[in-house]
Coordinates of C-alpha atoms and ligand atoms in Angstrom, one line a residue:
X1306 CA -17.3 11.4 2.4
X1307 CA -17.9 10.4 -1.3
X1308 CA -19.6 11.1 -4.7
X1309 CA -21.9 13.6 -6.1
X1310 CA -20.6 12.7 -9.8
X1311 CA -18.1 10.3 -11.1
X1312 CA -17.0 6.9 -10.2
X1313 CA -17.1 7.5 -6.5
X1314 CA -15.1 4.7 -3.8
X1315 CA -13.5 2.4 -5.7
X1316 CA -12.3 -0.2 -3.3
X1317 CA -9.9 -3.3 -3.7
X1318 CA -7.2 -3.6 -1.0
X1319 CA -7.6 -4.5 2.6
X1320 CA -5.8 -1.5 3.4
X1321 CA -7.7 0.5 2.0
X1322 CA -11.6 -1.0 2.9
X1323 CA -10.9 0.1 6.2
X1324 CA -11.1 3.6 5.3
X1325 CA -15.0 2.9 4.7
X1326 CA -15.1 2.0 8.4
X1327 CA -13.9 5.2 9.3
X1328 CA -15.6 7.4 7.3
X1329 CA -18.7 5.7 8.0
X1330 CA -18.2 6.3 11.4
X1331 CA -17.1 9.8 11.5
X1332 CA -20.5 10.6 9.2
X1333 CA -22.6 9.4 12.3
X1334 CA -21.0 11.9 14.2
X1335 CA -19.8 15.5 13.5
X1336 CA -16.5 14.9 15.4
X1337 CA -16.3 11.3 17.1
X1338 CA -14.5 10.4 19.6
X1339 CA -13.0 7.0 19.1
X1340 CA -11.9 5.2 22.0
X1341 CA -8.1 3.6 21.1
X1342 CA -9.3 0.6 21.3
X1343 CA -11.9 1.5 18.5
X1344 CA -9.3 2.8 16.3
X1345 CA -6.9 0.0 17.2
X1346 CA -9.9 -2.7 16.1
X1347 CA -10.6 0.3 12.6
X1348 CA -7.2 0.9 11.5
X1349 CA -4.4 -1.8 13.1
X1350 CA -6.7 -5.2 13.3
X1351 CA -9.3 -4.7 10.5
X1352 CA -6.9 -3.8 7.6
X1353 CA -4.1 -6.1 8.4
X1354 CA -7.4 -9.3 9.1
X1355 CA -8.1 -8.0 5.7
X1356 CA -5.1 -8.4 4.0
X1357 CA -4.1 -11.4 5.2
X1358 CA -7.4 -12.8 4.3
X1359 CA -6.7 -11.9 0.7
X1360 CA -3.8 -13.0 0.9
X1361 CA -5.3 -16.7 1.3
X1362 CA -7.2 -16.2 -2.1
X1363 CA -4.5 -18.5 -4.4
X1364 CA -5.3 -20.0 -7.7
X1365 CA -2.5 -22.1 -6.5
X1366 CA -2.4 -23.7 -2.6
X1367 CA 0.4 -22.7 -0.9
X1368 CA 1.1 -19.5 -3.1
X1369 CA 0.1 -16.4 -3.8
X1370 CA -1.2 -16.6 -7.6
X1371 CA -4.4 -14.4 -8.2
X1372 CA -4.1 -13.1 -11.7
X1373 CA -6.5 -11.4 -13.8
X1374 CA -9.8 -13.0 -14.1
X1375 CA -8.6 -16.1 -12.8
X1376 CA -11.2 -18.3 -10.2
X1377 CA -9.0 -17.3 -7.1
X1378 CA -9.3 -13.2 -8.5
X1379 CA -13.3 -13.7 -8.8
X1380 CA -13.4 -15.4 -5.5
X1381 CA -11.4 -12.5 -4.0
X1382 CA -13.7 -9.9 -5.7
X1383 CA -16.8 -11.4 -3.8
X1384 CA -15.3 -11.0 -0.6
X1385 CA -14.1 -7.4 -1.4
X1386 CA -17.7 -6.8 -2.3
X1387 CA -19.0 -8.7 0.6
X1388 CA -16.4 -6.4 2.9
X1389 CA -17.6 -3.1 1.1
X1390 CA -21.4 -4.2 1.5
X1391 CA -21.1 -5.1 5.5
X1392 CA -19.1 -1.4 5.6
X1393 CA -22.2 0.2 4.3
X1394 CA -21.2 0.6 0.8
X1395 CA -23.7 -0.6 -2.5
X1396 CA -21.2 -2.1 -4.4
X1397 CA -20.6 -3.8 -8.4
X1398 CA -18.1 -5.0 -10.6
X1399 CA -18.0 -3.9 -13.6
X1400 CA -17.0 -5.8 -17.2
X1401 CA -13.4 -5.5 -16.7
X1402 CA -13.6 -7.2 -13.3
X1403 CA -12.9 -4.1 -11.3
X1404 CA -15.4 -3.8 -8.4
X1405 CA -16.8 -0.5 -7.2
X1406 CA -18.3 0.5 -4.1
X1407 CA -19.8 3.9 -2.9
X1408 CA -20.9 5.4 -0.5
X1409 CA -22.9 8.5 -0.6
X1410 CA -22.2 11.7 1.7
X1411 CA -25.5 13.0 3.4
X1412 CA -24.0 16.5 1.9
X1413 CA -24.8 16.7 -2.0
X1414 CA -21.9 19.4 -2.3
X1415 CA -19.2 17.2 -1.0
X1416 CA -15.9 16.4 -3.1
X1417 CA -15.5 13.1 -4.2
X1418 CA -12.4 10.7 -2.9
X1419 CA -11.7 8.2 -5.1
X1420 CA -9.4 4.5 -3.8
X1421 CA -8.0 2.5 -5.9
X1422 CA -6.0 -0.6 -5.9
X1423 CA -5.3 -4.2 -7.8
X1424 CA -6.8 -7.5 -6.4
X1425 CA -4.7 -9.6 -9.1
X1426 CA -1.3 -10.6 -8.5
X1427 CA 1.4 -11.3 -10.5
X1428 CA 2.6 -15.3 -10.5
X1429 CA 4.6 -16.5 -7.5
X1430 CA 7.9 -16.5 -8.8
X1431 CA 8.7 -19.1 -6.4
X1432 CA 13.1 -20.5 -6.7
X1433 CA 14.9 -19.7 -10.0
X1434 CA 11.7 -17.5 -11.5
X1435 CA 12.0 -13.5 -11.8
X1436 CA 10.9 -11.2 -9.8
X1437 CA 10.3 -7.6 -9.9
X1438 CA 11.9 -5.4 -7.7
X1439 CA 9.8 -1.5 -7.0
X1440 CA 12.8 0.7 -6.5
X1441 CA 11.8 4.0 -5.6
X1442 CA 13.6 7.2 -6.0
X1443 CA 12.7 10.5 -4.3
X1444 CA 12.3 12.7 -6.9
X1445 CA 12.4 12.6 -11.2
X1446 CA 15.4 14.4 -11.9
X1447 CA 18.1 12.8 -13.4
X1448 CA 16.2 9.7 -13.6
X1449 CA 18.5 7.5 -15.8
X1450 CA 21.7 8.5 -13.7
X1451 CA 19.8 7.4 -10.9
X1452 CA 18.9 4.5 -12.7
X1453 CA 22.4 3.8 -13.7
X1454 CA 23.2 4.3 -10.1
X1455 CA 21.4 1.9 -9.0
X1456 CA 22.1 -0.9 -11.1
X1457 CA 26.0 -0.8 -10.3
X1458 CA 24.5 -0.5 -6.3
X1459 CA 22.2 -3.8 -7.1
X1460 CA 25.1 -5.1 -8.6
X1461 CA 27.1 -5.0 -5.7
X1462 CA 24.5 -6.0 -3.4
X1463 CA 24.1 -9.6 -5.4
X1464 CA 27.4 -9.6 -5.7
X1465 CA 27.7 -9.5 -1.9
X1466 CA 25.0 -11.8 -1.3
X1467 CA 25.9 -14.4 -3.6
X1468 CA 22.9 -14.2 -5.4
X1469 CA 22.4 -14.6 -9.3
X1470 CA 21.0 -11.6 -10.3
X1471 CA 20.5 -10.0 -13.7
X1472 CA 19.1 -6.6 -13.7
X1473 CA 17.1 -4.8 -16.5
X1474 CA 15.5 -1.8 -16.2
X1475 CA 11.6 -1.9 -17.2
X1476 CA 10.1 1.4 -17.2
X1477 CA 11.9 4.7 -18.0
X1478 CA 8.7 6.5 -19.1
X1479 CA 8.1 10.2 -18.0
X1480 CA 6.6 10.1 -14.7
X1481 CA 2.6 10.9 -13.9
X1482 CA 2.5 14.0 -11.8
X1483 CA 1.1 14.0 -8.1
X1484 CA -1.1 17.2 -7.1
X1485 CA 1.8 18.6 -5.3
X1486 CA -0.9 19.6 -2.5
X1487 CA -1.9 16.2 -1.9
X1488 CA 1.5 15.4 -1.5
X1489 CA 2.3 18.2 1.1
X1490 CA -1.3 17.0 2.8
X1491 CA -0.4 13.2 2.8
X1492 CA 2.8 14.4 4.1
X1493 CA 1.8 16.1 6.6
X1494 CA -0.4 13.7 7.9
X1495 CA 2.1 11.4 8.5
X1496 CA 3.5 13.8 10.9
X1497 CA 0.2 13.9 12.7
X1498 CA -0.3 10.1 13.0
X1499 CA 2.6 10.1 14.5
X1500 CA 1.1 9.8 17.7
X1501 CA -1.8 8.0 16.6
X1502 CA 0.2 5.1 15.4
X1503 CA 2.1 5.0 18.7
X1504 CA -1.1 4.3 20.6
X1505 CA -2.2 1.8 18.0
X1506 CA 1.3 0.3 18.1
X1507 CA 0.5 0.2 21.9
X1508 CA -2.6 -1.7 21.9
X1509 CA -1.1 -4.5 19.9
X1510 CA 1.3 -4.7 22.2
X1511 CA -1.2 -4.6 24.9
X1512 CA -3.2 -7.8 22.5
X1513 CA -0.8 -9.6 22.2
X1514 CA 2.9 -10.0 22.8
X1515 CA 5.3 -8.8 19.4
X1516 CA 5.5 -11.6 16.8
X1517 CA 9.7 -12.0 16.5
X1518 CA 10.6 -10.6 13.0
X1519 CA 11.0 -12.9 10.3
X1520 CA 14.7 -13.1 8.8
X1521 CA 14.8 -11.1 5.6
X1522 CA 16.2 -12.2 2.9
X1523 CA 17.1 -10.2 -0.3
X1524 CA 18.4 -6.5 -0.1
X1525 CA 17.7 -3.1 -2.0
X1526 CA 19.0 0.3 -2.0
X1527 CA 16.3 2.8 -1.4
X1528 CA 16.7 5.2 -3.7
X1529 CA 15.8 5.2 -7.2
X1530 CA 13.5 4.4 -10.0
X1531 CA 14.1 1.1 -11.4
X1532 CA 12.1 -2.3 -12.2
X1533 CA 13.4 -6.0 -12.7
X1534 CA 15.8 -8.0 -10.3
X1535 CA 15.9 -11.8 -10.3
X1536 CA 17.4 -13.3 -6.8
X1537 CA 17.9 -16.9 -7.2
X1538 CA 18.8 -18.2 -4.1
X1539 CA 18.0 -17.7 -0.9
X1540 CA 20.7 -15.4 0.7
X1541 CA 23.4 -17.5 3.0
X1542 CA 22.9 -14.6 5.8
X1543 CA 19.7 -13.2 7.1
X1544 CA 21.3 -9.8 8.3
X1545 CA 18.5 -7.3 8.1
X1546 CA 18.1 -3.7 7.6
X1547 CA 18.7 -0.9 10.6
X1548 CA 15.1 0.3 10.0
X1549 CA 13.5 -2.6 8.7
X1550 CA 11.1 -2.5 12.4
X1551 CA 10.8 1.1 12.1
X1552 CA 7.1 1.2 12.5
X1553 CA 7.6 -0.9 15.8
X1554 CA 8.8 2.4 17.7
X1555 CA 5.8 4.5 16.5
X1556 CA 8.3 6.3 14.2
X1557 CA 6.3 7.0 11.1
X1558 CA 8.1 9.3 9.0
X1559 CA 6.9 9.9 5.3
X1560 CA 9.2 10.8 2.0
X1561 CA 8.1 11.9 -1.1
X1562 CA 9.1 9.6 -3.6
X1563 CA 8.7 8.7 -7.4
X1564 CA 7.1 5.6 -8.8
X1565 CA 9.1 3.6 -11.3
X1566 CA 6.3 1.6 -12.0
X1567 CA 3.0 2.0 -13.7
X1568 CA 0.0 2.2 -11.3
X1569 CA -3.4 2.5 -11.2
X1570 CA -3.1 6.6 -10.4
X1571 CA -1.6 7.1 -13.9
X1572 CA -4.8 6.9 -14.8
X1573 CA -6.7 8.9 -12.2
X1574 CA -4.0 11.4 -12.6
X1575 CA -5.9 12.2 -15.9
X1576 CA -9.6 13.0 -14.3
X1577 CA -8.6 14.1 -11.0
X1578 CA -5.9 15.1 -8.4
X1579 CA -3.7 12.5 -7.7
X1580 CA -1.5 11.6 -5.0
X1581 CA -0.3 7.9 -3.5
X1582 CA 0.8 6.8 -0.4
X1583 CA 3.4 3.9 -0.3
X1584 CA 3.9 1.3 2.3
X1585 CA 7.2 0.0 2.8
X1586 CA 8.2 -3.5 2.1
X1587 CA 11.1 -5.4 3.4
X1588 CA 14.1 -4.3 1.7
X1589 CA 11.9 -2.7 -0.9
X1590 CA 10.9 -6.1 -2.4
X1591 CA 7.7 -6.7 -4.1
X1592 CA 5.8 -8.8 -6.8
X1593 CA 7.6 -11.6 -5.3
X1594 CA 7.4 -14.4 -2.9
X1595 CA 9.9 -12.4 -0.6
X1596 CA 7.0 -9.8 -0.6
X1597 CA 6.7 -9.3 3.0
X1598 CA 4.7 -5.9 4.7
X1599 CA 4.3 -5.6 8.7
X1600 CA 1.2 -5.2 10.4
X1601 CA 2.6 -2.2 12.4
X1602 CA 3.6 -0.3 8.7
X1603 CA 0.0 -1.0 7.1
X1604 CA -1.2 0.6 10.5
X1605 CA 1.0 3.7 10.3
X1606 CA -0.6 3.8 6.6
X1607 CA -4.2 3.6 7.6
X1608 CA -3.5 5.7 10.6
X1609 CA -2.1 8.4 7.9
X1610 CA -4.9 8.0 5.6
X1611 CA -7.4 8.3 8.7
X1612 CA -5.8 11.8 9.6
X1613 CA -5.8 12.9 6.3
X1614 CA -9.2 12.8 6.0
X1615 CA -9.9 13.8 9.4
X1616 CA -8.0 17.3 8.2
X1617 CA -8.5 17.7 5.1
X1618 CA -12.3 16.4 4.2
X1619 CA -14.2 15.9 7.6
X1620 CA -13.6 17.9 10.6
X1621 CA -10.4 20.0 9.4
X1622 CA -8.7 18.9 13.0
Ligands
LIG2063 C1 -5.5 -17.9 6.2 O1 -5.3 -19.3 6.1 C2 -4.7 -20.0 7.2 C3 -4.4 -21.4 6.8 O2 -5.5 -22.0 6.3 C4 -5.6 -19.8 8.3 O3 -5.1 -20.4 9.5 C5 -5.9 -18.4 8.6 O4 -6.8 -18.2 9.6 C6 -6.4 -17.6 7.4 N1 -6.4 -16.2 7.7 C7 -7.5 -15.5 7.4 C8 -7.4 -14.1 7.8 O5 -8.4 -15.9 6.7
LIG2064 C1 13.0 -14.2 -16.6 O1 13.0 -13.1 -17.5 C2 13.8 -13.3 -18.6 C3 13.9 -11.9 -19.3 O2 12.6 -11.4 -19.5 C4 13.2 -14.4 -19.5 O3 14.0 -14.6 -20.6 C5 13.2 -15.7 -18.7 O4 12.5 -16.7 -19.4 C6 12.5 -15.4 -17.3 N1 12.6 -16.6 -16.5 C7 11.5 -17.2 -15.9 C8 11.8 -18.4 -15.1 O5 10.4 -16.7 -16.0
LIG2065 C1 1.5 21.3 5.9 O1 1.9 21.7 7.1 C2 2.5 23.0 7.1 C3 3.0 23.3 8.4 O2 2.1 23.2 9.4 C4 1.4 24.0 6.7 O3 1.9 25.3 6.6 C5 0.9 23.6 5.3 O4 -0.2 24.4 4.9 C6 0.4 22.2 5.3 N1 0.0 21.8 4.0 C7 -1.1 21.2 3.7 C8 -1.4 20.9 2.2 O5 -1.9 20.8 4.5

């Protein structure tokens, strides 16, 4: 589905490309039936191919340092474009490096979706650099208790883990609302992937045998809206979250929460309705080296975004 007026797709995560495939494919078809090992290949392989692809795009070898308008950010945007193009999409970049691609819906009448995400990346910390923890909290209220609250938890955590941390909070600006219907929808629709993503969590089983979890390192608290947490040093232990597989069981359960952080929805917040989905990190770490996201959780997000659409803009089913 996409534009009649306005900006229409605007494309730049792997996660998120995908979605093209989907739609594409659901337009050449009033209500297609795709085989699980179709939608494995659209919404488990493709995305996560995608990402890590990206993910190879370094301004510095053996890092992941892509900032804005550096060679490694204009080498990724041509293979974004490149991705969009070969998913059907006419595509451009525009002055301030953002690249755009469309695709038209056959009916003139339909609502526009817009995607939106960065390609540039903040520095690799790498040992002894800063690093920016996305702490999440569910909902607005009380926002610097919660804040305060989870400074003294941080606290204790580094204090546990031996790790040098100073904490300072970044962002305590008003939050952007969400279209609270958006939210219900996205919600819901990560009830109704449930069973999608079990099947797609049972074809990669089927492809190949589970990859043995890498050892996490740093810990967060989940809760809150906060920004800023140097870890120094890797942790002695490597104990790891209960849930930090939860996505292997199929088990995809969706919260609301509230973004500490600026993101590229503020700004779509102002022209349209806005709602985002998150995908979980390990231990809630991000802009960092430590950064680390599982296949099966960017499948139980594609899978959600693929039945949200499915309900809400194609076939309402
Ligand atoms: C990323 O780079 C590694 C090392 O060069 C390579 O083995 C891998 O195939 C690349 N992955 C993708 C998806 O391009
Ligand atoms: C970490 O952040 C602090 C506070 O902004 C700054 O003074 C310091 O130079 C930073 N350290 C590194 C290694 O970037
Ligand atoms: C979410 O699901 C509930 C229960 O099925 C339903 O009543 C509600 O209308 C749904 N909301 C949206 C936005 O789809």
């Amino acid at each position: 589905m996409a534009s009649r007026t306005g900006p229409g797709l605007l494309f730049a995560a792997g996660a998120i490309i995908l979605l093209a495939g989907g739609v594409a494919a659901a337009a050449a078809d009033k209500r297609p039936q795709l085989s699980d090992e179709t939608l494995y290949q659209l919404l488990y392989v493709e995305p996560n191919h995608y990402l890590q692809s990206l993910g190879n795009i370094s301004d510095v070898p053996g890092s992941l340092s892509r900032t804005f308008l550096s060679p490694a950010h204009r080498r990724a945007a041509g293979r974004l474009r490149r991705w969009m193009a070969s998913a059907g999409m006419r595509t451009w970049a525009d002055q301030m490096a953002n690249v755009h691609g469309i695709v038209k819906a056959s009916d003139p009448e339909a609502p526009t979706i817009i995607l939106g995400s960065h390609y540039d990346t903040v520095v690799d910390g790498g040992n002894n650099a800063n690093f920016t923890l996305d702490i999440r909290s569910r909902w607005d209220k009380n926002r610097k208790q919660v804040i305060q609250q989870l400074k003294t938890t941080m606290e204790a955590v580094c204090a546990r883990r031996k790790l040098q941390c100073r904490l300072y909070v970044k962002n305590e600006a008003a939050a952007v609302e969400a279209n609270p219907e958006l939210v219900e929808g996205l919600l819901n629709a990560t009830v109704d992937a449930e069973s999608l993503v079990a099947r797609l969590l049972a074809q990669a089983r089927l492809h190949a045998p589970p990859a043995p979890p890498p050892a996490a390192t740093c810990a967060a608290p989940a809760d809150g809206g906060m920004q800023g947490t140097p870890c120094a040093e890797p942790p002695a232990d490597t104990e790891t979250t209960d849930d930090s597989d939860a996505g292997a069981d199929g088990d995809v359960t969706g919260d609301a929460l509230v973004s500490g952080a600026g993101h590229d929805a503020m700004v779509f917040a102002e022209v349209t309705k806005m709602g985002m989905l998150f995908v979980r990190c390990r231990d809630g770490i991000s802009h960092s080296p430590l950064e680390h996201v599982t296949p099966d959780d960017v499948a139980a997000a594609t899978a959600t975004l693929y039945r949200y659409l499915r309900k809400h803009l194609l076939f309402n089913t």
